[in-house]
CSV table of C-alpha atoms in Angstrom, one decimal:
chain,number,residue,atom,x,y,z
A,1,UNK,CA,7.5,7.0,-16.8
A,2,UNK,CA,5.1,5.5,-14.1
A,3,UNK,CA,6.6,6.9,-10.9
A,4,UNK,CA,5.8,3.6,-9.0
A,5,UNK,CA,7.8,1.7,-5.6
A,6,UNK,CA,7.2,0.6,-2.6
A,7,UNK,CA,7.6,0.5,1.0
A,8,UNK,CA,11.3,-0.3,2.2
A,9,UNK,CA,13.6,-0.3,4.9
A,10,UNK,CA,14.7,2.7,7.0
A,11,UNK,CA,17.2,0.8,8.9
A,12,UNK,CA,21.2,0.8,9.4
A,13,UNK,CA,22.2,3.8,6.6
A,14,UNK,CA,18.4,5.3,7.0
A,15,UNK,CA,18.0,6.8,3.2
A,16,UNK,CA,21.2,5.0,1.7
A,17,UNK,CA,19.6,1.5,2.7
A,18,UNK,CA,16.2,2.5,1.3
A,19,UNK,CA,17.4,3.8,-1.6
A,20,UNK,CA,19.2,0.6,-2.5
A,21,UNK,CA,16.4,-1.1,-2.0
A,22,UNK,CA,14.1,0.4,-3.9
A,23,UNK,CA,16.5,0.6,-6.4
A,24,UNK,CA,16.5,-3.3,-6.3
A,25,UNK,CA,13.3,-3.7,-7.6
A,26,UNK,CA,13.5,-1.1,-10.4
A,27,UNK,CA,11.5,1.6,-8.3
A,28,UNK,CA,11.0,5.5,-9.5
A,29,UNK,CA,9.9,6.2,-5.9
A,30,UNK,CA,9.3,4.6,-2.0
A,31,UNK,CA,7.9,5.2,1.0
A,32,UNK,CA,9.9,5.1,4.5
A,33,UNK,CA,9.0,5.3,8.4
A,34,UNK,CA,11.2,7.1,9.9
A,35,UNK,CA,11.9,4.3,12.5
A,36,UNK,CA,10.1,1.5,13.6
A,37,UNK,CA,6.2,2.1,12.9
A,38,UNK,CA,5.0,0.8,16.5
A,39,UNK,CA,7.1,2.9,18.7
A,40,UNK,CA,8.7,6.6,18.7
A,41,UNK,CA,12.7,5.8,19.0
A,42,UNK,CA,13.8,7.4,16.2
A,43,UNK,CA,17.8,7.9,15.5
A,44,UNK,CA,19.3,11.6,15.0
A,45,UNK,CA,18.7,13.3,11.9
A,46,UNK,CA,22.6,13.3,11.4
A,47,UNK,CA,22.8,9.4,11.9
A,48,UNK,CA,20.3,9.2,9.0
A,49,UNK,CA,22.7,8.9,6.0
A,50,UNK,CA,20.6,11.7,4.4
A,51,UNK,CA,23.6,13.3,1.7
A,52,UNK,CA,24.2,9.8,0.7
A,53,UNK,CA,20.5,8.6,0.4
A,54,UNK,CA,19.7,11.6,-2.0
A,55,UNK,CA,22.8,11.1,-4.1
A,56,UNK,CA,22.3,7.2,-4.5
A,57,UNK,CA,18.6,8.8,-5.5
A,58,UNK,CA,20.1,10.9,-8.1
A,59,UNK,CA,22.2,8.5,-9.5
A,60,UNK,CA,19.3,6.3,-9.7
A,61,UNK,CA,16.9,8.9,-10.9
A,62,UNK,CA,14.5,8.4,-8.0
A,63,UNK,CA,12.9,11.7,-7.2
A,64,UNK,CA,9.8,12.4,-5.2
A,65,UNK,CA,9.6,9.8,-2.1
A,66,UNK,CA,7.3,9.5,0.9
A,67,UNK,CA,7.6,9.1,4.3
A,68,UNK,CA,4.6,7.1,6.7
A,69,UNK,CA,3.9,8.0,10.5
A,70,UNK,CA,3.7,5.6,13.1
A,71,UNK,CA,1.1,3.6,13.4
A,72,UNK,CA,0.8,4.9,17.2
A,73,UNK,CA,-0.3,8.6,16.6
A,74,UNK,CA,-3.9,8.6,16.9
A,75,UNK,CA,-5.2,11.9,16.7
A,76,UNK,CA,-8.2,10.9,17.4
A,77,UNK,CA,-8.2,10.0,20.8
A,78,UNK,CA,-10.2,11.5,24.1
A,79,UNK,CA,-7.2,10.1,26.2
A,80,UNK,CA,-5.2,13.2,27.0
A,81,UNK,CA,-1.9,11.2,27.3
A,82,UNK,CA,-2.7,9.9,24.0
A,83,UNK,CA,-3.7,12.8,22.3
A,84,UNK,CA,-0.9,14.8,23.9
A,85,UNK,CA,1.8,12.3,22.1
A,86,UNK,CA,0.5,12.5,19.2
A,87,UNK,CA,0.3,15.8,18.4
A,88,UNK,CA,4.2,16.2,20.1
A,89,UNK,CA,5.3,13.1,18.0
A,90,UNK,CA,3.6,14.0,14.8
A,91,UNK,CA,5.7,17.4,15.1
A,92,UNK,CA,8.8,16.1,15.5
A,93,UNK,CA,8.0,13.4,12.6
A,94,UNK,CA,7.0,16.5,10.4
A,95,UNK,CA,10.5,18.2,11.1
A,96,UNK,CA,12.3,15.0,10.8
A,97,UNK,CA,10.1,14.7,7.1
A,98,UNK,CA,11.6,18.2,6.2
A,99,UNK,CA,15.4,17.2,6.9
A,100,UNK,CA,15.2,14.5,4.9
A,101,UNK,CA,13.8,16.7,2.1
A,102,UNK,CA,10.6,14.9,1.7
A,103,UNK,CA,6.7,16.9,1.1
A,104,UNK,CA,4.5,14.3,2.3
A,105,UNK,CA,4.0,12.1,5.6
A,106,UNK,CA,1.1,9.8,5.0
A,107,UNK,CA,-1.2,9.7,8.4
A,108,UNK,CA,-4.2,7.5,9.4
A,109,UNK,CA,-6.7,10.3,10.8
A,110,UNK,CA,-7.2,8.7,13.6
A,111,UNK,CA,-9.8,6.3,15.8
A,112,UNK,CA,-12.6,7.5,18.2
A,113,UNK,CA,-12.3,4.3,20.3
A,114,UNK,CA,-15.2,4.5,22.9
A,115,UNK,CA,-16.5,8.3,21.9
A,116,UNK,CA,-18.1,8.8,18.0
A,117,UNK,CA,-17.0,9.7,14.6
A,118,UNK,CA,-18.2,13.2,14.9
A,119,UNK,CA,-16.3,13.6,18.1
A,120,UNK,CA,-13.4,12.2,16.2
A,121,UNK,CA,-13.4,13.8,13.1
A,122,UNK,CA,-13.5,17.2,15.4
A,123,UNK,CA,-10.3,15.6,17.4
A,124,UNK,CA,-8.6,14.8,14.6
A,125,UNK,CA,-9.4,18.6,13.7
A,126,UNK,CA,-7.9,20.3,17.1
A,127,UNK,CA,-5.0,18.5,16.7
A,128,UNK,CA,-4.1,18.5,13.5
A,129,UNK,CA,-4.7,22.6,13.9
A,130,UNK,CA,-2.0,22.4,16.5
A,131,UNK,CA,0.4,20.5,14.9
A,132,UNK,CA,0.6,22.0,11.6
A,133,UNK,CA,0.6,25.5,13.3
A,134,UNK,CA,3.7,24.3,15.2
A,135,UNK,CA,5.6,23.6,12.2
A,136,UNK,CA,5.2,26.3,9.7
A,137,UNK,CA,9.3,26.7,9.2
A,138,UNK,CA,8.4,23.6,7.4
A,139,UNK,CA,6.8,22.7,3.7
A,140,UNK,CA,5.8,19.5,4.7
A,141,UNK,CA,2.3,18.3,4.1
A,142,UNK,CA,-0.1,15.7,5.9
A,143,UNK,CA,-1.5,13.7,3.4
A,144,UNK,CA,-4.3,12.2,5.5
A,145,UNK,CA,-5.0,8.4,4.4
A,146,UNK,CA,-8.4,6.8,3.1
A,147,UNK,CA,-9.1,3.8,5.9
A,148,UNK,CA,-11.1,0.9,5.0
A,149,UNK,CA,-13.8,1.2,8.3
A,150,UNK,CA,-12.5,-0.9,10.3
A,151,UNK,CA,-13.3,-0.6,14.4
A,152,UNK,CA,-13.7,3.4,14.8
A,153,UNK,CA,-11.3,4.9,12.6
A,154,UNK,CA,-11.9,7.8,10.5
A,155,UNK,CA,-11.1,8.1,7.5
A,156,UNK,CA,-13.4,5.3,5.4
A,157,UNK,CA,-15.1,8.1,3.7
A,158,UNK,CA,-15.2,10.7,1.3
A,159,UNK,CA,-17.3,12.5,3.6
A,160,UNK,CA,-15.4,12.5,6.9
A,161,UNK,CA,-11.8,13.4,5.0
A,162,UNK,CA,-13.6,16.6,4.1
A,163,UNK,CA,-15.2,17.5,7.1
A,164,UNK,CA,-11.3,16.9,8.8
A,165,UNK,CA,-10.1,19.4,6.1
A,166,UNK,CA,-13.0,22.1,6.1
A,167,UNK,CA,-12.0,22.3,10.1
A,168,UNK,CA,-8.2,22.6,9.6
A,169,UNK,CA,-7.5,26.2,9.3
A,170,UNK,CA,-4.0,25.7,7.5
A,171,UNK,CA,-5.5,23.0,5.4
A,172,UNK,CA,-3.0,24.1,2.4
A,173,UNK,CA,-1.0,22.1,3.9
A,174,UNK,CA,-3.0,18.9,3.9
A,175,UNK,CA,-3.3,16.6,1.0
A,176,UNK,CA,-4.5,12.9,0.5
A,177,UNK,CA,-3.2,9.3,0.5
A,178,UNK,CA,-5.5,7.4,-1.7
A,179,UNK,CA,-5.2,3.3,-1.0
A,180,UNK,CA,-6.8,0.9,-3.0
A,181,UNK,CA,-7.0,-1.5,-0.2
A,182,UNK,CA,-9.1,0.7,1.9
A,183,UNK,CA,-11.3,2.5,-0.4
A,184,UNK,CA,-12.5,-1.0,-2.1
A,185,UNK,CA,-12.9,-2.3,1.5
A,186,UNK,CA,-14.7,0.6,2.7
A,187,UNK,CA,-17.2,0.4,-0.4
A,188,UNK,CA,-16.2,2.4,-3.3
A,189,UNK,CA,-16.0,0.4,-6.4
A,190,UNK,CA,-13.1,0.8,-8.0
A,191,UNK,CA,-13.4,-2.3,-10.7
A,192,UNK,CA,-16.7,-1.2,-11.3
A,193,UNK,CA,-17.0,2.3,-11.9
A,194,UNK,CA,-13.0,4.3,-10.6
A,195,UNK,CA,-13.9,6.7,-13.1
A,196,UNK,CA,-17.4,7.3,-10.6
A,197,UNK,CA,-15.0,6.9,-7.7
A,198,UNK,CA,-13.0,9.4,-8.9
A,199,UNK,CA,-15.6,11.8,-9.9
A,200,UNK,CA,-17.4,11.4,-6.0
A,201,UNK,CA,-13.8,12.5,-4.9
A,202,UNK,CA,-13.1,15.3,-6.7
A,203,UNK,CA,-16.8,17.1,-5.6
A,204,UNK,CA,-16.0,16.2,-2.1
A,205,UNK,CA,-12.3,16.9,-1.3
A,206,UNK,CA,-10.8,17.6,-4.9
A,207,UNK,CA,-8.1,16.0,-7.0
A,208,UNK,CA,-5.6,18.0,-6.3
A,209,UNK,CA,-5.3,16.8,-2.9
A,210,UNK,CA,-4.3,13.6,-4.0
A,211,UNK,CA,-0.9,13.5,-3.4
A,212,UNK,CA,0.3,9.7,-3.1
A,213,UNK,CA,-1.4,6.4,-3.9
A,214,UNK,CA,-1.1,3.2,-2.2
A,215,UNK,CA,-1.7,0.1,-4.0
A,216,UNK,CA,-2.9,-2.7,-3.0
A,217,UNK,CA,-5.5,-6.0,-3.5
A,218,UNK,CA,-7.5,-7.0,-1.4
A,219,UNK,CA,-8.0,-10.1,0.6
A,220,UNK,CA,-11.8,-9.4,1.2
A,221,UNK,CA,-14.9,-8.4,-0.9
A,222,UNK,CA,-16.0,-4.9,-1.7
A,223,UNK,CA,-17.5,-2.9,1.6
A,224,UNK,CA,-15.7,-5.5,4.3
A,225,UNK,CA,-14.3,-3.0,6.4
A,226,UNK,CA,-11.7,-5.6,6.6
A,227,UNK,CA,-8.1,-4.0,5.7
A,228,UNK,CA,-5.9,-7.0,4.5
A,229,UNK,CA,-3.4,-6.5,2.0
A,230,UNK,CA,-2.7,-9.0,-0.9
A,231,UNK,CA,-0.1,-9.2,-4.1
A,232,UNK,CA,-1.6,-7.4,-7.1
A,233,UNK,CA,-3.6,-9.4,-9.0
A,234,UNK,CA,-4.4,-12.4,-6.0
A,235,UNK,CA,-6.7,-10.5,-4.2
A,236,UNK,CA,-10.8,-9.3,-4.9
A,237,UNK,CA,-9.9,-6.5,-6.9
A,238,UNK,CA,-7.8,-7.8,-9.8
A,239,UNK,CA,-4.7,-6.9,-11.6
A,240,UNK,CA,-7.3,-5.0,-14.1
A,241,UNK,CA,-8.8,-3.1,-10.9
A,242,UNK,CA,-5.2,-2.2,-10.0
A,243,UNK,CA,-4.4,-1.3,-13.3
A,244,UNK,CA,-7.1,1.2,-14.5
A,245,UNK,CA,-6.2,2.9,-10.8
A,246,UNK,CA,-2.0,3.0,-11.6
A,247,UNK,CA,-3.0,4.1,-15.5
A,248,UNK,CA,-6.2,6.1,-14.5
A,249,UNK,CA,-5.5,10.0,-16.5
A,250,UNK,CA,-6.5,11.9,-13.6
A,251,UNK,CA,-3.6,10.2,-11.4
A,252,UNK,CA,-0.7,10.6,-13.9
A,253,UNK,CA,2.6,11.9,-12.0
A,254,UNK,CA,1.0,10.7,-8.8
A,255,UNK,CA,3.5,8.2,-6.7
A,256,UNK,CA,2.2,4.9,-6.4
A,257,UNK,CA,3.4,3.1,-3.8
A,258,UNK,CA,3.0,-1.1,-2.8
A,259,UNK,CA,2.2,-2.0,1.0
A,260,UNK,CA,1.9,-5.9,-0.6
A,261,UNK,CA,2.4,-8.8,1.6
A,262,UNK,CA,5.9,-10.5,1.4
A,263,UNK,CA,5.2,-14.2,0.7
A,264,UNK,CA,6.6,-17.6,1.3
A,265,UNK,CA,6.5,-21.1,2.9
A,266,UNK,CA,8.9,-20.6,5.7
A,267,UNK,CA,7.7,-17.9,8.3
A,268,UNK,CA,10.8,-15.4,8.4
A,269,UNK,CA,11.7,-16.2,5.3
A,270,UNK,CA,9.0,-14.7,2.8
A,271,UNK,CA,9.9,-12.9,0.0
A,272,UNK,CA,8.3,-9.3,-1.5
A,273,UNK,CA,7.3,-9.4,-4.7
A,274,UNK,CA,7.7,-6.0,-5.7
A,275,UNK,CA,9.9,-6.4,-8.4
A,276,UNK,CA,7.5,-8.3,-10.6
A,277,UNK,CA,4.1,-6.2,-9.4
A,278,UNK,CA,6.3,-3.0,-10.0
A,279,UNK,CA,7.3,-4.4,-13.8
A,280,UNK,CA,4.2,-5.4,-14.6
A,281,UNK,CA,2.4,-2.5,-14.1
A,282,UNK,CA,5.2,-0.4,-15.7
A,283,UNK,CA,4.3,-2.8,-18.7
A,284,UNK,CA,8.3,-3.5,-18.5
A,285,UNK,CA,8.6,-7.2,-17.4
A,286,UNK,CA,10.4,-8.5,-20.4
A,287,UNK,CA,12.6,-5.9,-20.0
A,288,UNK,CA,13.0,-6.5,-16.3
A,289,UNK,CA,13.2,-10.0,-16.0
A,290,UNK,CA,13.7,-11.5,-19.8
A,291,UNK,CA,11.7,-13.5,-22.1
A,292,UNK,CA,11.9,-16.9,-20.2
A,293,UNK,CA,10.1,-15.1,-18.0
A,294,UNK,CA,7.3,-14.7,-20.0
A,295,UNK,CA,7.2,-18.0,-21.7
A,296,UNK,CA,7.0,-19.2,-17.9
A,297,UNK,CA,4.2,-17.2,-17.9
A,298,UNK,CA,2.7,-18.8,-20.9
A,299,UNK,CA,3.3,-22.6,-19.5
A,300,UNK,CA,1.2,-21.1,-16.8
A,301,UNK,CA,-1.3,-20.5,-18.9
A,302,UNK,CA,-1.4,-23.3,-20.8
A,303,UNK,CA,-1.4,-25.4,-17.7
A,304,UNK,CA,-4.1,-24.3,-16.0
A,305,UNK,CA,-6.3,-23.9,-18.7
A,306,UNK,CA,-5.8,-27.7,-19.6
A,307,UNK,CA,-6.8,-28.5,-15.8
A,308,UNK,CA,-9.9,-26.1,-15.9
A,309,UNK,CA,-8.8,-22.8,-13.7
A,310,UNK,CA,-9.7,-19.2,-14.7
A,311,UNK,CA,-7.4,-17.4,-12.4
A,312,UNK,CA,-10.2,-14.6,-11.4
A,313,UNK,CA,-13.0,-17.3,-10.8
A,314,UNK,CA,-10.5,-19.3,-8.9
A,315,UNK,CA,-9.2,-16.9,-6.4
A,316,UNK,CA,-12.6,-15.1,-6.3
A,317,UNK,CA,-14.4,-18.4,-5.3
A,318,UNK,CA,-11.4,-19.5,-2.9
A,319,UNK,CA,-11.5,-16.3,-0.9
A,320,UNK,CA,-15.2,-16.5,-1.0
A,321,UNK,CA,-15.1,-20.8,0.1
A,322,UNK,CA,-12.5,-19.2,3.3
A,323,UNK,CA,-15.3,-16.1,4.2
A,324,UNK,CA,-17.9,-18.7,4.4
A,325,UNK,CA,-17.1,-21.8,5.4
A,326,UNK,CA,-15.3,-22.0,8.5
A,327,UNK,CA,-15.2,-26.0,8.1
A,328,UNK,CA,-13.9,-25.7,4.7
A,329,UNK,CA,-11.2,-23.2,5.9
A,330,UNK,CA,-10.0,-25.3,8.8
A,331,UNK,CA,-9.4,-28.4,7.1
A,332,UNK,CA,-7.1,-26.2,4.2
A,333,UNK,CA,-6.4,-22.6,5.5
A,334,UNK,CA,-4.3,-22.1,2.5
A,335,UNK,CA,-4.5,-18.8,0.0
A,336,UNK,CA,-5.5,-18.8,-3.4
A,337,UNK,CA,-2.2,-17.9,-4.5
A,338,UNK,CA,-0.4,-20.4,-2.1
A,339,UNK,CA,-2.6,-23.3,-3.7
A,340,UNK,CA,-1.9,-22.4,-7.1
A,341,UNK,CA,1.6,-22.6,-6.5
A,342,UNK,CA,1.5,-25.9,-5.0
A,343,UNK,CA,-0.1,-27.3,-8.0
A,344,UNK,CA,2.8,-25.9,-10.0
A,345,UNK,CA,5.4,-27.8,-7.9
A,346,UNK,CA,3.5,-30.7,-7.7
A,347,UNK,CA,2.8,-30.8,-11.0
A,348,UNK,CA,6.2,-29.9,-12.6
A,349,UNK,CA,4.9,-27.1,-14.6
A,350,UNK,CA,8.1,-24.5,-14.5
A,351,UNK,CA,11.8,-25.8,-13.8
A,352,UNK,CA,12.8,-27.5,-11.2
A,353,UNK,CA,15.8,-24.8,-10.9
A,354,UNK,CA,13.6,-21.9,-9.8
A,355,UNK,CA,13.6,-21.3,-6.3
A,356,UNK,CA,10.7,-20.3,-4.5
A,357,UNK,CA,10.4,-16.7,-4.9
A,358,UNK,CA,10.8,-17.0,-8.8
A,359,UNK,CA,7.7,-19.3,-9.2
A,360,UNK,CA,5.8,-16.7,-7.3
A,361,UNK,CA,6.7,-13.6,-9.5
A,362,UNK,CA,5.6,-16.1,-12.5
A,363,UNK,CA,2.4,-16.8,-10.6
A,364,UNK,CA,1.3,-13.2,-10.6
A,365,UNK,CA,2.2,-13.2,-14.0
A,366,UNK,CA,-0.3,-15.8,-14.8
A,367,UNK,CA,-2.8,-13.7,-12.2
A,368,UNK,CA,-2.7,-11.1,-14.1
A,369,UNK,CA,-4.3,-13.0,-17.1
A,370,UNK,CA,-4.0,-13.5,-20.6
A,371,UNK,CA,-5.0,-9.8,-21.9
A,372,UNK,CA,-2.0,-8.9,-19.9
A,373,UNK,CA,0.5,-11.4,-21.6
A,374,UNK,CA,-1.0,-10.1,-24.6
A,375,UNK,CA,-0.6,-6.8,-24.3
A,376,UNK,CA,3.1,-7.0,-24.0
């Protein structure tokens, strides 16, 4: 089965609480910080609810999880201070990694800031030489995480994750975090040609060092540099793009984890929709959610084609109207998939009965277009 979750909550019961939440949305794996990505609190090991998380896990035949570092490590700093808490932190993330019984911590490389990549990519180098060094009672890997280009991190190629590894001398230990996000950002075509992607990978840094996938659309055009997150299927590269990534043969067993926005009206009060991205690409949705859902899905369909909207042209030409027209974009600032659903209200297409979040999981439904429904 597709081993397929997403990012959830670390808080209260630590790995009890993220367990039932993943388990919530029908996951076969998740990804967890530790504690709070912008800071370095962190709660003892022993207030982490660890026996319990992996025995919810069992019962709910969740296996292989990943944990995230802080946003705040940055290797790649010429600021000793910086640098210096890094490397410290990253250790005692690592070891906190290893008591939870987990392989891989996903990291950002890192960002030059005022210096250069190469001076980066040999920062990144030196420290992650010190910290891996520091922890060999551990089995824990670094699975360093493709970037999108934006500012000065490292990261948004091919290129620069294997020059980090070729300098690492216990670079065993090292894998990869491929996100779908960053690498379409950052220029690589994966609508077009992921088999080509793929291929370019594997003769710089290899396959096997893939050892997680994030997934994500994205809210900006191939090469951006951008790095903005959007639900499957509402974003430039497509539920098909998405797809032939979570399905591609030479990522089978990988886990595939969702960083997607949560969505909704009411700021504080937006909703994931991991649930219906994670059953969709499963190919389970009936299953998951019945077969009103799909005939929802259908009335979709059937409504929108009377009224003239392709869903790819239309969120295609909507994210391209708020790149380029700034007037445009001030007068309605509003998503694609934020104006398709008010069309559905306004026009009474689905029942009046379904709150807000439900509409939206039917939404991406009817994003992920008719070969989808078909194929079900």
């Amino acid at each position: 089965m597709l081993k397929i979750g997403s990012h959830v909550s670390f808080s209260d019961k630590g790995l009890l609480t993220a367990t039932k939440e993943a388990t919530s949305y029908g996951s076969g794996t998740f990804m967890i910080y530790t504690g709070a990505p912008q800071n370095t609190r962190r709660k003892p090991i022993e207030d982490l609810y660890i026996p319990e998380g992996k025995a919810a896990m069992s019962a709910a035949g969740i296996g292989e999880i990943v944990v995230h570092a802080p946003y705040i490590v940055n290797l790649g700093s010429y600021k000793e201070d910086t640098f210096r808490l890094a490397v410290d932190f990253l250790q005692e993330e690592i070891r906190r990694t290893h008591a939870i019984g987990v392989r891989n911590i996903v990291l950002h490389p890192g960002a030059y800031t005022e210096k250069d990549p190469a001076y980066g990519i040999e920062r990144i180098a030196e420290g992650l030489n010190e910290v891996l060094e520091a922890t060999t009672e551990t089995d824990v890997n670094i699975a360093l995480e493709t970037m999108a280009g934006k500012g000065s991190e490292i990261g948004r190629t091919f290129e620069e994750l294997a020059q980090i590894i070729e300098k690492v001398r216990l670079n065993n230990r090292l894998t990869v975090c491929m996100d779908t996000c960053h690498i379409h950002d950052a220029g690589y075509d994966i609508v077009g040609d992921v088999d080509g992607v793929l291929r370019k990978f594997d003769g710089l840094v290899g396959l096997d060092r893939i050892a997680v996938v994030h997934v994500n659309d994205s809210k900006n055009p191939l090469g951006a540099a951008k790095d903005r997150h959007a639900p499957i299927g509402s974003g430039w590269i497509g539920f098909d793009g998405i797809a032939g990534v979570v399905g591609h043969e030479l990522l089978k067993d990988k886990p595939f984890i969702l960083e997607t926005p949560w969505i909704g009206k009411i700021d504080g009060k937006e909703h994931p929709m991991y649930e219906a991205e994670i059953a969709m690409l499963r190919k389970d949705t009936e299953e998951r959610f019945g077969g009103e859902f799909l005939v929802d899905v259908e009335r979709l369909h059937h409504f929108f084609d009377k009224v003239g909207i392709d869903s790819r042209l239309y969120v295609l030409n909507t994210w391209e109207l708020l790149k380029s027209d700034s007037k445009a974009r001030k007068a309605d600032p509003r998503e694609p998939m934020e104006r398709l659903y008010d069309m559905i209200l306004e026009n009474g297409v689905l029942s009046g009965e379904l709150d807000e979040e439900a509409v939206n999981k039917r939404l991406l439904g009817f994003l992920a277009g008719p070969e989808w429904l078909s194929s079900l």
